[in-house]
Coordinates of C-alpha atoms in Angstrom, one line a residue:
M1 CA 135.7 141.0 153.5
G2 CA 132.6 142.9 152.3
V3 CA 130.1 144.9 154.6
I4 CA 127.9 142.7 156.6
V5 CA 124.6 144.3 157.4
K6 CA 122.1 142.7 159.8
N7 CA 118.9 144.1 160.1
G8 CA 120.3 147.5 159.2
V9 CA 123.3 147.1 161.5
D10 CA 126.7 147.4 159.9
Y11 CA 129.2 144.9 161.5
K12 CA 132.0 147.5 160.8
D13 CA 131.1 150.0 163.4
Y14 CA 131.2 147.0 165.9
L15 CA 134.6 145.7 164.5
S16 CA 136.1 149.2 164.8
N17 CA 135.2 149.6 168.2
A18 CA 136.4 145.9 169.1
L19 CA 139.8 147.2 167.3
R20 CA 139.8 150.2 169.6
V21 CA 139.1 148.2 172.8
S22 CA 141.9 145.6 172.0
S23 CA 144.4 148.4 171.1
S24 CA 143.9 150.1 174.4
L25 CA 144.4 146.9 176.4
L26 CA 147.0 145.3 174.3
K27 CA 148.9 148.6 173.8
S28 CA 152.1 147.3 175.3
N29 CA 151.9 143.7 174.5
K30 CA 154.5 142.3 172.1
N31 CA 151.7 140.0 170.4
K32 CA 149.4 142.9 170.0
D33 CA 149.5 142.5 165.9
V34 CA 148.9 138.8 166.2
F35 CA 145.6 139.2 168.1
E36 CA 144.3 142.1 166.2
K37 CA 144.8 140.2 163.1
R38 CA 142.8 137.3 164.3
L39 CA 140.3 139.5 165.8
A40 CA 139.7 141.4 162.2
Q41 CA 139.6 137.8 160.5
H42 CA 137.2 136.2 163.0
F43 CA 135.0 139.2 164.3
P44 CA 132.8 139.3 161.3
R45 CA 131.7 135.7 161.7
L46 CA 131.3 136.2 165.4
F47 CA 129.4 139.2 165.0
N48 CA 127.0 137.5 162.6
L49 CA 126.4 134.4 164.8
L50 CA 125.8 136.5 168.0
F51 CA 123.5 138.9 166.1
D52 CA 121.5 136.1 164.9
V53 CA 120.9 134.9 168.6
Y54 CA 120.9 138.2 170.7
G55 CA 120.5 140.9 168.0
E56 CA 117.3 142.0 168.9
R57 CA 118.2 143.0 172.4
Y58 CA 118.8 146.7 173.1
D59 CA 121.9 145.8 175.2
F60 CA 123.4 143.9 172.2
A61 CA 126.2 146.2 171.9
F62 CA 127.1 146.2 175.6
Y63 CA 127.6 142.4 175.6
I64 CA 129.5 142.7 172.5
N65 CA 131.9 145.1 174.0
R66 CA 132.5 143.1 177.0
L67 CA 133.0 140.1 175.2
T68 CA 135.8 141.9 173.3
C69 CA 137.3 142.8 176.7
F70 CA 137.1 139.1 177.8
L71 CA 138.8 138.0 174.6
C72 CA 141.7 140.5 175.3
K73 CA 142.1 139.6 178.8
S74 CA 142.5 135.9 178.1
F75 CA 145.1 136.5 175.1
I76 CA 147.1 138.5 177.5
E77 CA 146.9 135.8 180.2
R78 CA 147.9 132.9 177.7
E79 CA 151.5 131.8 178.3
D80 CA 154.1 132.3 175.5
K81 CA 154.5 128.4 175.3
L82 CA 150.9 128.0 174.4
K83 CA 151.1 131.2 172.0
S84 CA 153.8 129.2 170.3
M85 CA 151.7 126.1 170.0
D86 CA 149.1 128.2 168.5
A87 CA 151.4 129.5 165.8
A88 CA 152.8 126.0 165.2
R89 CA 149.2 124.5 164.7
Q90 CA 148.7 127.2 162.0
G91 CA 151.0 125.1 159.9
N92 CA 149.8 121.9 161.1
A93 CA 146.0 121.8 161.0
D94 CA 145.6 118.3 160.4
W95 CA 147.6 117.2 163.4
F96 CA 144.9 115.1 164.7
Q97 CA 144.3 113.0 161.3
Q98 CA 147.9 111.5 161.5
E99 CA 148.4 107.6 161.8
T100 CA 150.5 108.4 165.1
M101 CA 147.3 109.3 166.9
L102 CA 146.0 107.3 169.8
G103 CA 144.0 108.3 172.4
I104 CA 142.8 107.2 175.9
A105 CA 140.1 108.2 178.2
V106 CA 140.9 107.9 182.1
Y107 CA 139.4 108.9 185.6
V108 CA 142.2 110.6 187.2
D109 CA 141.7 108.7 190.6
L110 CA 140.9 105.4 188.9
F111 CA 144.0 105.6 186.7
A112 CA 146.6 107.1 188.9
G113 CA 145.1 108.5 192.2
D114 CA 145.7 112.0 191.6
L115 CA 147.4 114.5 189.2
V116 CA 150.7 114.5 190.8
K117 CA 150.8 110.6 190.5
L118 CA 149.5 110.8 187.0
Q119 CA 152.8 112.1 186.1
S120 CA 154.5 109.0 186.8
R121 CA 152.1 107.1 184.6
I122 CA 153.2 109.3 181.3
S123 CA 155.8 106.5 180.5
Y124 CA 152.9 104.0 180.3
L125 CA 151.1 106.1 178.1
Q126 CA 154.1 106.5 176.1
E127 CA 154.7 102.7 175.9
L128 CA 151.1 102.1 174.8
G129 CA 151.5 104.6 172.1
V130 CA 149.1 107.3 173.3
T131 CA 149.1 110.7 171.9
Y132 CA 145.7 112.1 173.2
L133 CA 144.8 112.0 177.0
H134 CA 141.3 112.7 177.9
L135 CA 140.8 113.3 181.6
M136 CA 137.2 112.7 182.6
P137 CA 135.7 115.6 184.6
L138 CA 138.1 116.6 187.4
Y139 CA 136.5 119.9 188.5
A140 CA 135.2 120.8 191.9
V141 CA 131.9 119.0 192.4
P142 CA 129.0 118.7 195.0
E143 CA 129.6 116.1 197.8
G144 CA 127.8 112.9 197.1
E145 CA 126.3 112.5 193.8
S146 CA 128.0 114.4 191.1
D147 CA 127.1 112.4 187.8
G148 CA 130.7 111.3 187.5
G149 CA 132.1 114.6 187.9
Y150 CA 129.6 116.3 185.3
A151 CA 128.1 118.5 187.9
V152 CA 130.6 121.3 188.1
S153 CA 130.7 123.4 191.1
D154 CA 133.5 125.5 190.0
Y155 CA 135.2 125.5 186.3
R156 CA 138.6 127.1 187.9
K157 CA 139.2 124.6 190.8
V158 CA 140.1 120.9 190.6
N159 CA 138.3 118.5 192.8
P160 CA 140.7 118.7 196.0
A161 CA 140.8 114.9 196.1
L162 CA 142.8 115.1 192.8
G163 CA 145.0 118.0 193.3
N164 CA 144.7 121.6 192.3
M165 CA 145.0 123.9 189.3
N166 CA 148.7 124.2 189.5
D167 CA 149.0 120.3 189.3
L168 CA 146.8 120.3 186.3
K169 CA 149.0 123.0 184.6
R170 CA 152.1 121.2 185.5
L171 CA 150.5 118.0 184.0
A172 CA 149.6 119.8 180.8
D173 CA 153.3 121.0 180.4
S174 CA 154.7 117.3 181.0
L175 CA 152.1 115.9 178.5
R176 CA 152.9 118.3 175.9
E177 CA 156.7 117.7 176.4
A178 CA 155.8 113.9 175.9
G179 CA 154.0 114.6 172.8
I180 CA 150.7 113.9 174.3
S181 CA 147.6 116.3 173.9
L182 CA 145.7 117.1 176.8
V183 CA 141.8 116.8 176.4
L184 CA 139.5 118.2 179.0
D185 CA 135.5 118.4 179.3
F186 CA 133.8 121.6 178.8
V187 CA 130.5 121.0 180.5
F188 CA 128.5 124.0 179.3
N189 CA 125.0 123.0 179.4
H190 CA 124.7 123.2 183.2
T191 CA 126.5 123.6 186.4
A192 CA 126.0 121.9 189.7
D193 CA 123.5 123.4 192.0
D194 CA 126.0 124.7 194.5
H195 CA 128.1 126.7 191.8
A196 CA 128.4 130.2 193.0
W197 CA 126.0 131.3 190.2
A198 CA 123.4 128.8 191.3
K199 CA 123.9 129.8 195.1
A200 CA 123.3 133.6 194.1
A201 CA 120.1 132.6 192.3
K202 CA 119.0 130.5 195.4
S203 CA 119.5 133.6 197.4
G204 CA 117.1 135.5 195.4
D205 CA 119.5 137.3 193.1
T206 CA 117.7 138.1 190.0
E207 CA 120.8 138.7 187.8
F208 CA 121.8 135.0 188.5
Q209 CA 118.4 133.8 188.3
N210 CA 118.5 134.8 184.8
Y211 CA 121.7 132.6 184.2
Y212 CA 119.2 129.5 184.8
W213 CA 115.7 128.5 183.5
M214 CA 113.7 129.2 186.6
F215 CA 109.8 129.7 186.9
D216 CA 107.5 130.5 189.7
D217 CA 105.0 128.0 188.8
K218 CA 104.7 124.7 186.7
S219 CA 102.6 126.1 184.1
I220 CA 105.4 127.1 181.7
P221 CA 107.6 123.9 182.4
E222 CA 104.4 121.5 181.8
R223 CA 104.0 123.4 178.3
Y224 CA 107.7 122.7 177.6
E225 CA 107.3 118.9 178.8
E226 CA 105.0 118.4 176.2
N227 CA 107.8 117.9 173.8
L228 CA 110.7 116.9 175.8
R229 CA 112.2 113.3 176.4
E230 CA 113.2 111.9 179.8
I231 CA 117.2 111.4 179.9
F232 CA 117.2 109.6 183.4
P233 CA 113.7 108.2 184.0
Q234 CA 115.0 105.9 186.7
V235 CA 116.4 108.7 188.6
R236 CA 113.2 111.2 188.6
R237 CA 110.6 111.9 185.9
G238 CA 110.2 114.9 183.6
N239 CA 112.9 117.7 183.3
F240 CA 112.2 120.3 185.8
T241 CA 112.8 120.0 189.7
F242 CA 111.6 122.5 192.4
N243 CA 114.0 124.2 194.4
N244 CA 112.8 125.1 197.8
E245 CA 115.3 127.9 198.6
A246 CA 114.6 129.6 195.5
N247 CA 110.9 128.7 195.8
K248 CA 111.2 128.1 192.0
W249 CA 110.9 125.4 189.3
V250 CA 114.4 125.0 187.8
W251 CA 115.2 123.4 184.4
T252 CA 117.1 120.0 185.0
T253 CA 117.7 117.9 182.0
F254 CA 119.9 115.5 183.7
N255 CA 119.8 115.4 187.3
S256 CA 118.1 117.5 190.0
F257 CA 121.5 118.8 191.1
Q258 CA 122.5 119.9 187.4
W259 CA 120.9 123.2 186.5
D260 CA 120.4 124.0 182.9
L261 CA 122.2 127.3 181.7
N262 CA 119.9 130.0 179.9
Y263 CA 121.9 130.9 176.9
S264 CA 118.9 133.3 175.8
N265 CA 120.8 135.5 178.1
P266 CA 124.0 137.0 176.4
A267 CA 125.6 137.3 179.9
V268 CA 125.5 133.5 180.1
F269 CA 127.3 133.0 176.8
N270 CA 130.0 135.7 177.9
A271 CA 130.5 134.2 181.3
I272 CA 131.0 130.6 179.7
V273 CA 133.7 132.1 177.2
E274 CA 135.5 133.1 180.1
E275 CA 135.4 129.7 181.6
M276 CA 136.2 128.0 178.3
L277 CA 139.1 130.4 177.9
F278 CA 140.4 129.8 181.3
L279 CA 140.5 126.0 180.5
A280 CA 142.3 126.6 177.2
N281 CA 144.9 128.7 179.2
V282 CA 145.5 125.8 181.5
G283 CA 146.9 124.0 178.5
C284 CA 144.5 121.6 176.9
E285 CA 144.4 121.1 173.4
V286 CA 140.9 119.6 173.0
L287 CA 137.8 120.7 174.7
R288 CA 134.9 118.0 174.7
L289 CA 131.7 119.8 174.5
D290 CA 129.3 117.8 176.8
A291 CA 125.8 117.6 176.1
L292 CA 126.1 120.2 173.3
A293 CA 122.7 119.2 171.9
F294 CA 120.7 120.5 174.7
I295 CA 122.0 124.1 175.1
W296 CA 119.2 126.0 173.4
K297 CA 115.6 125.7 174.6
E298 CA 112.9 126.5 172.1
M299 CA 109.1 126.3 173.1
G300 CA 107.2 123.7 171.1
T301 CA 110.4 121.6 170.1
N302 CA 112.3 118.9 171.9
C303 CA 114.7 121.4 172.8
E304 CA 117.6 119.3 171.1
N305 CA 119.7 120.1 168.1
Q306 CA 118.2 123.5 167.7
P307 CA 119.8 125.8 164.9
K308 CA 120.9 128.4 167.6
A309 CA 122.6 125.6 169.4
H310 CA 124.8 125.4 166.5
A311 CA 125.2 129.1 166.2
L312 CA 126.3 129.2 169.7
I313 CA 129.0 126.5 169.1
Q314 CA 130.0 128.2 166.1
A315 CA 130.4 131.4 168.3
F316 CA 132.5 129.7 170.8
N317 CA 134.7 128.4 168.1
A318 CA 135.3 131.9 166.7
C319 CA 136.3 133.2 170.3
L320 CA 138.8 130.3 170.4
K321 CA 140.3 131.0 167.1
I322 CA 140.6 134.7 168.1
V323 CA 142.6 133.7 171.6
A324 CA 143.7 130.3 171.3
P325 CA 143.7 128.6 167.7
A326 CA 145.4 125.6 168.8
V327 CA 142.5 124.4 170.6
S328 CA 139.8 122.2 168.9
F329 CA 136.4 121.1 169.9
K330 CA 135.2 117.6 170.1
S331 CA 131.3 117.1 169.7
E332 CA 129.7 115.0 172.1
A333 CA 126.3 114.5 170.5
I334 CA 124.7 111.0 171.4
V335 CA 121.7 111.7 169.1
H336 CA 120.3 110.6 165.7
P337 CA 123.2 110.0 163.1
D338 CA 121.8 112.9 160.7
E339 CA 122.0 115.3 163.8
V340 CA 125.5 114.2 164.9
A341 CA 127.1 115.1 161.2
K342 CA 125.6 118.7 161.7
Y343 CA 128.0 119.4 164.5
I344 CA 131.0 118.5 162.5
A345 CA 132.6 121.5 160.6
P346 CA 136.0 123.3 160.9
D347 CA 134.1 126.3 162.1
E348 CA 132.2 124.2 164.6
C349 CA 133.5 121.1 166.2
Q350 CA 136.7 119.7 164.3
L351 CA 136.4 116.5 166.0
S352 CA 133.3 114.2 166.9
Y353 CA 132.8 111.1 168.8
N354 CA 131.4 108.5 166.3
P355 CA 128.6 106.9 168.5
L356 CA 126.9 105.1 165.6
L357 CA 129.9 103.2 164.7
M358 CA 130.1 102.3 168.4
A359 CA 127.0 101.1 168.5
L360 CA 126.8 99.0 165.4
L361 CA 130.1 97.0 166.1
W362 CA 128.3 95.8 169.0
E363 CA 125.2 95.1 167.2
S364 CA 127.2 92.9 164.6
L365 CA 128.7 91.0 167.2
A366 CA 125.1 90.2 168.6
T367 CA 123.6 89.4 165.2
R368 CA 126.5 88.0 163.4
Q369 CA 125.2 90.4 160.5
T370 CA 127.0 93.4 159.1
E371 CA 124.4 94.8 156.7
L372 CA 123.2 97.4 159.0
L373 CA 126.5 98.5 160.0
T374 CA 127.9 98.6 156.4
K375 CA 124.8 100.5 155.2
S376 CA 124.8 103.1 158.0
M377 CA 128.7 103.5 157.6
Q378 CA 128.1 104.1 153.7
K379 CA 125.5 106.8 154.6
S380 CA 127.1 108.4 157.6
F381 CA 130.8 108.0 157.9
A382 CA 131.9 110.7 155.4
I383 CA 132.5 113.9 157.0
D384 CA 134.4 117.3 156.1
A385 CA 138.1 116.4 155.1
D386 CA 139.5 118.9 157.6
C387 CA 137.6 117.2 160.5
T388 CA 137.8 113.7 161.9
W389 CA 136.1 111.1 163.9
V390 CA 137.0 110.0 167.3
N391 CA 136.4 106.2 167.0
Y392 CA 135.7 104.2 170.2
V393 CA 134.6 100.8 171.5
R394 CA 133.4 101.9 174.9
C395 CA 133.3 104.8 176.8
H396 CA 133.0 106.0 180.6
D397 CA 128.9 105.9 180.0
D398 CA 126.6 103.4 178.3
V399 CA 126.1 101.8 175.0
G400 CA 123.1 103.2 173.3
W401 CA 121.4 102.2 170.2
T402 CA 121.3 105.4 168.1
F403 CA 121.2 103.8 164.7
D404 CA 118.9 105.3 161.8
D405 CA 115.6 103.7 161.8
A406 CA 115.3 104.5 158.0
V407 CA 118.5 102.6 157.3
S408 CA 117.2 99.6 159.5
A409 CA 114.2 99.6 157.6
Q410 CA 116.2 99.1 154.3
C411 CA 117.7 96.0 156.1
G412 CA 114.2 94.6 157.2
I413 CA 114.7 95.6 160.5
N414 CA 112.1 97.1 162.8
G415 CA 114.1 99.5 164.9
Y416 CA 112.0 99.4 168.0
D417 CA 112.2 95.7 168.2
H418 CA 115.8 95.4 167.4
R419 CA 116.8 97.8 170.3
Y420 CA 114.8 95.7 172.7
F421 CA 116.7 92.5 171.4
L422 CA 119.9 94.1 171.9
N423 CA 119.3 95.3 175.3
Q424 CA 118.0 91.8 176.1
F425 CA 121.1 90.4 174.4
Y426 CA 123.8 92.6 176.2
T427 CA 122.2 92.3 179.5
G428 CA 122.3 88.6 179.2
R429 CA 118.7 88.1 179.1
F430 CA 118.6 86.7 175.6
E431 CA 119.1 82.9 175.5
G432 CA 122.5 82.1 174.1
S433 CA 124.0 85.7 174.8
F434 CA 127.8 85.7 175.6
A435 CA 127.4 89.2 177.3
K436 CA 127.6 90.3 180.8
G437 CA 126.1 93.9 180.7
V438 CA 124.2 95.8 183.2
A439 CA 120.8 97.8 182.2
F440 CA 121.3 101.5 182.5
Q441 CA 118.2 103.8 183.1
E442 CA 115.7 101.2 182.3
N443 CA 112.4 103.1 181.6
P444 CA 109.7 101.4 183.6
S445 CA 107.1 102.8 181.0
T446 CA 108.7 101.4 177.9
G447 CA 111.2 99.0 179.0
D448 CA 113.8 100.9 177.0
C449 CA 117.4 101.0 178.5
R450 CA 121.1 101.3 177.5
V451 CA 124.0 99.0 178.5
C452 CA 126.9 99.3 180.7
G453 CA 129.8 97.0 180.9
S454 CA 133.5 96.7 180.0
A455 CA 134.5 95.7 176.5
A456 CA 135.9 92.3 177.8
S457 CA 132.6 91.7 179.6
L458 CA 130.2 92.7 177.0
A459 CA 132.2 90.5 174.6
G460 CA 132.0 87.2 176.7
L461 CA 135.1 86.8 178.6
E462 CA 133.5 87.2 181.8
Q463 CA 130.9 84.6 180.9
G464 CA 133.7 82.4 179.5
L465 CA 135.6 82.4 182.6
I466 CA 132.6 81.6 184.8
E467 CA 132.0 78.6 182.6
N468 CA 135.6 77.9 182.2
N469 CA 134.9 77.1 178.5
E470 CA 138.1 77.6 176.5
L471 CA 136.5 78.1 173.2
H472 CA 134.2 80.7 174.6
I473 CA 137.3 82.6 176.2
E474 CA 138.9 82.2 172.7
H475 CA 135.9 83.8 170.9
A476 CA 135.7 86.7 173.6
I477 CA 139.4 87.6 173.0
Q478 CA 138.9 87.8 169.4
R479 CA 135.8 89.9 169.8
V480 CA 137.8 92.6 171.6
L481 CA 140.6 92.7 169.3
L482 CA 138.2 92.6 166.2
L483 CA 136.4 95.7 167.7
H484 CA 139.6 97.6 168.5
S485 CA 141.1 96.5 165.0
V486 CA 138.3 98.6 163.4
I487 CA 138.6 101.7 165.3
L488 CA 142.4 101.7 164.7
S489 CA 142.1 101.4 161.0
I490 CA 138.8 102.8 159.7
G491 CA 139.9 106.6 159.8
G492 CA 140.0 108.9 162.7
I493 CA 141.2 109.1 166.3
P494 CA 141.1 105.7 167.8
L495 CA 140.1 106.3 171.6
L496 CA 140.6 103.5 174.1
Y497 CA 138.9 103.5 177.4
A498 CA 141.2 102.9 180.3
G499 CA 141.3 99.3 181.5
D500 CA 139.7 97.9 177.8
E501 CA 143.4 97.7 176.7
L502 CA 144.0 95.2 179.7
G503 CA 140.7 93.2 179.4
V504 CA 139.3 94.2 182.5
L505 CA 136.1 92.7 183.8
N506 CA 133.1 94.3 185.3
D507 CA 133.5 95.6 188.8
Y508 CA 130.4 95.3 190.7
R509 CA 131.5 96.9 193.9
Y510 CA 129.5 100.1 193.1
L511 CA 126.5 98.4 194.3
H512 CA 127.9 98.7 197.8
D513 CA 128.4 102.4 197.7
P514 CA 125.4 104.5 198.5
H515 CA 126.4 107.4 196.2
K516 CA 127.0 104.9 193.2
Q517 CA 124.7 102.1 193.7
Q518 CA 121.9 103.9 191.5
D519 CA 124.2 104.7 188.6
S520 CA 125.1 101.3 186.9
R521 CA 127.8 102.9 184.7
W522 CA 130.2 102.6 187.7
V523 CA 130.4 98.8 186.7
N524 CA 132.8 99.8 183.8
R525 CA 134.5 102.6 185.6
I526 CA 137.0 100.3 187.0
A527 CA 140.5 101.1 188.8
H528 CA 143.5 100.8 186.6
S529 CA 145.1 99.1 189.5
E530 CA 148.7 97.3 189.7
E531 CA 146.7 94.2 190.2
V532 CA 144.9 94.5 186.6
I533 CA 148.3 95.5 185.1
Q534 CA 150.1 92.5 186.3
Q535 CA 147.1 90.3 185.3
A536 CA 147.5 91.5 181.7
Q537 CA 151.3 90.8 181.9
N538 CA 150.5 87.0 183.1
P539 CA 151.2 85.1 179.9
E540 CA 148.8 82.6 181.4
A541 CA 145.8 84.8 181.5
P542 CA 143.4 85.7 178.7
Q543 CA 143.9 89.4 179.5
N544 CA 147.7 89.0 178.4
R545 CA 146.3 88.0 174.8
I546 CA 144.2 90.9 174.6
A547 CA 146.9 93.4 175.9
Q548 CA 149.5 92.0 173.5
G549 CA 147.1 91.6 170.7
L550 CA 146.1 95.3 171.0
Q551 CA 149.8 96.4 171.3
K552 CA 150.6 94.9 167.9
L553 CA 147.7 96.4 166.0
I554 CA 148.5 100.0 167.5
G555 CA 152.1 99.5 166.6
L556 CA 151.0 98.5 162.7
R557 CA 148.8 101.6 162.6
K558 CA 151.5 104.1 163.5
Q559 CA 153.7 102.6 160.7
Y560 CA 151.4 103.3 157.9
P561 CA 150.2 107.0 157.1
V562 CA 147.1 105.8 154.9
L563 CA 145.6 104.4 158.1
G564 CA 145.8 108.1 159.3
K565 CA 144.9 110.7 156.6
G566 CA 143.9 108.0 154.0
S567 CA 140.3 108.4 152.7
T568 CA 137.7 105.6 153.5
H569 CA 135.4 103.5 151.3
I570 CA 132.9 101.3 153.0
I571 CA 132.6 98.2 150.8
T572 CA 129.4 95.9 150.4
T573 CA 130.8 92.5 150.4
D574 CA 128.9 89.4 149.2
N575 CA 129.0 87.8 152.6
P576 CA 126.6 89.2 155.2
H577 CA 129.0 88.3 158.0
L578 CA 132.0 90.3 156.7
F579 CA 132.5 94.0 157.2
A580 CA 135.1 95.8 154.9
Y581 CA 136.4 99.0 153.7
H582 CA 139.1 100.4 151.8
R583 CA 141.6 102.9 152.8
Q584 CA 143.8 105.0 150.3
L585 CA 146.3 107.7 150.5
G586 CA 148.0 108.5 147.0
Q587 CA 149.4 105.2 145.8
N588 CA 149.0 103.6 149.1
N589 CA 146.0 101.2 149.6
V590 CA 145.0 99.0 152.4
L591 CA 141.9 96.7 152.5
V592 CA 140.5 95.8 155.8
M593 CA 138.1 92.8 156.1
C594 CA 136.5 91.6 159.4
N595 CA 134.6 88.4 160.0
F596 CA 131.8 89.1 162.7
S597 CA 130.9 85.4 163.2
E598 CA 132.4 82.4 165.2
S599 CA 132.4 80.4 161.8
T600 CA 134.9 80.6 158.9
Q601 CA 133.5 82.8 156.2
Q602 CA 134.5 83.1 152.3
T603 CA 134.5 85.9 150.0
S604 CA 135.3 86.3 146.5
R605 CA 139.1 87.1 145.7
L606 CA 137.9 90.1 143.3
I607 CA 137.5 92.2 146.6
L608 CA 141.3 92.4 146.3
G609 CA 140.8 94.4 143.3
Y610 CA 140.4 97.5 145.6
L611 CA 144.3 97.3 146.3
Q612 CA 144.7 98.3 142.6
A613 CA 147.5 95.5 142.7
E614 CA 147.9 91.8 141.7
K615 CA 148.6 90.8 145.4
G616 CA 149.0 92.1 149.0
E617 CA 150.3 91.4 152.4
D618 CA 148.0 91.1 155.6
L619 CA 149.8 93.2 157.8
I620 CA 148.7 91.3 161.0
S621 CA 149.3 87.7 159.9
G622 CA 152.0 88.5 157.4
K623 CA 150.4 86.2 154.7
H624 CA 150.4 87.1 151.1
Y625 CA 147.3 86.9 149.0
A626 CA 146.9 87.2 145.3
L627 CA 143.8 88.1 143.1
Q628 CA 143.6 84.9 141.3
G629 CA 141.8 82.1 143.0
E630 CA 138.4 81.4 143.9
S631 CA 137.6 82.6 147.4
L632 CA 139.3 84.4 150.3
E633 CA 138.8 82.7 153.6
L634 CA 138.5 84.5 157.2
Q635 CA 138.7 82.3 160.2
P636 CA 136.2 83.0 163.2
Y637 CA 136.4 86.7 164.2
Q638 CA 139.5 87.3 161.8
V639 CA 140.6 90.7 160.7
M640 CA 142.8 91.3 157.5
W641 CA 144.7 94.5 157.0
I642 CA 145.9 94.0 153.4
K643 CA 148.3 96.4 152.0
A644 CA 149.3 96.3 148.3

């Protein structure tokens, strides 16, 4: 690599020093050559990124030197079995793009009780076909409110109610042996206000006060506030909280007990690298980057999606590539679709949630129209070939309508009005709605909100059962299977949310818990109990049809590599109720068509031309279709996976 000079500073001097440090610390380590090869390969990029963020500081060299020491220390501590995985993944970099991939997100307590009991649920996961297990935040948290575990008191301690760090390491080993990748949250925008760093800041320690955004009065916060949006307006207004112990205003984007970290301080970057590598060494294979859009603050901006946020994430990525290259990043950027795409790259986040697909699947169910879904996916679905989407129907949070207003305008849709309609529809306030959702964080000033609810309740099963209406129950079952058929076939890792595979309904008991009643997301955070499992096993229950139908789709996906690594082309159909796309891998072709209406729909058989064959078989129904004929017919909410 050529000489990199930043503002007159030659990176080679820093690299030489880094190699001297590593040689000293790793002098007797059998993997010394492996580490130093990676350090030489990735240090120039790491230097570039960090110099862009911190290069004007007089102590830049000090922090780079300390970072090198942290990287060496973490490499030494990384167990041989994890180093073996690092080596194996270098020859299998596309492991997360395979047709065998199936994810599920679970809360440990709701799914199994604790980490030890979760060991006994591995067989359930294997039977379902899971190869990717995302454990929702399980770290030590404050008593009472904890934002569902996203207020982290200690990254290196498990919530005692769930077990301890040794339990987590043993679970990681068992999952790896079972062919299941462990996914953990990396909550790095903020800590809980009872984290050791925050406690030191409260006591007046200026070193740790500089770990956060803290102000003596509200004059500077008010200047920032001019450009900031409110994330949880129902909880409290604004983005700053006055802390009596510290006698300072603290930046708290999400909740008053979650203090935003100050990444303009390189000590914070180094400290978080240590925590990140600790989690990597526990045995996880993917780190979900929580709230990554918010990590860089810049006066005069909305402090979201800033260029230096990307630089920092890429720098974290470089650190992983040096110490634990088997570990990948997953972006959690619930922002404008154009901004979501900017986080997706091999050197930033190799995986990314696909919030646009999730939102517009529900939008298409409500409107029975697919134009907005089709045009949005045609614009935004394609990403770097070495990266992949994580596609989901529901998650632990809410449904937010983050579609592109420019695309909706092309469809003759006013974005603001349409979001209002969707909120009304999915909270059951729109006449004729089938949904039983609950509003989340409804803004008293604008009426804006997001929507919570289980997939089955949002799709109409709860309402159908209340009405005892067999047709409505049938339609609800088909809606749930339709949504899951898309995430299983469109390209990317399909991610289930625990309970949705069993057709669970909303749980309103959170309203009676003082620690949860203000957070309506708990309506869809539902215990994965023996009762709900048995209900799904009852042939007379509608939940059984959801469970069996989903299991069939999962089994089909795993048989066809084209549904894994194949390319995806979104098709404009001649019917506004149909959504279609073509998957191709070499000579293998699959055409997927979905009817988003409760009426029978037709489309020209010319669409079968995408198969590059005269006929094809629907993998789901087993029926055969030929290119000849006037039209192709889809029954209400029917899905076809037609393979040449």
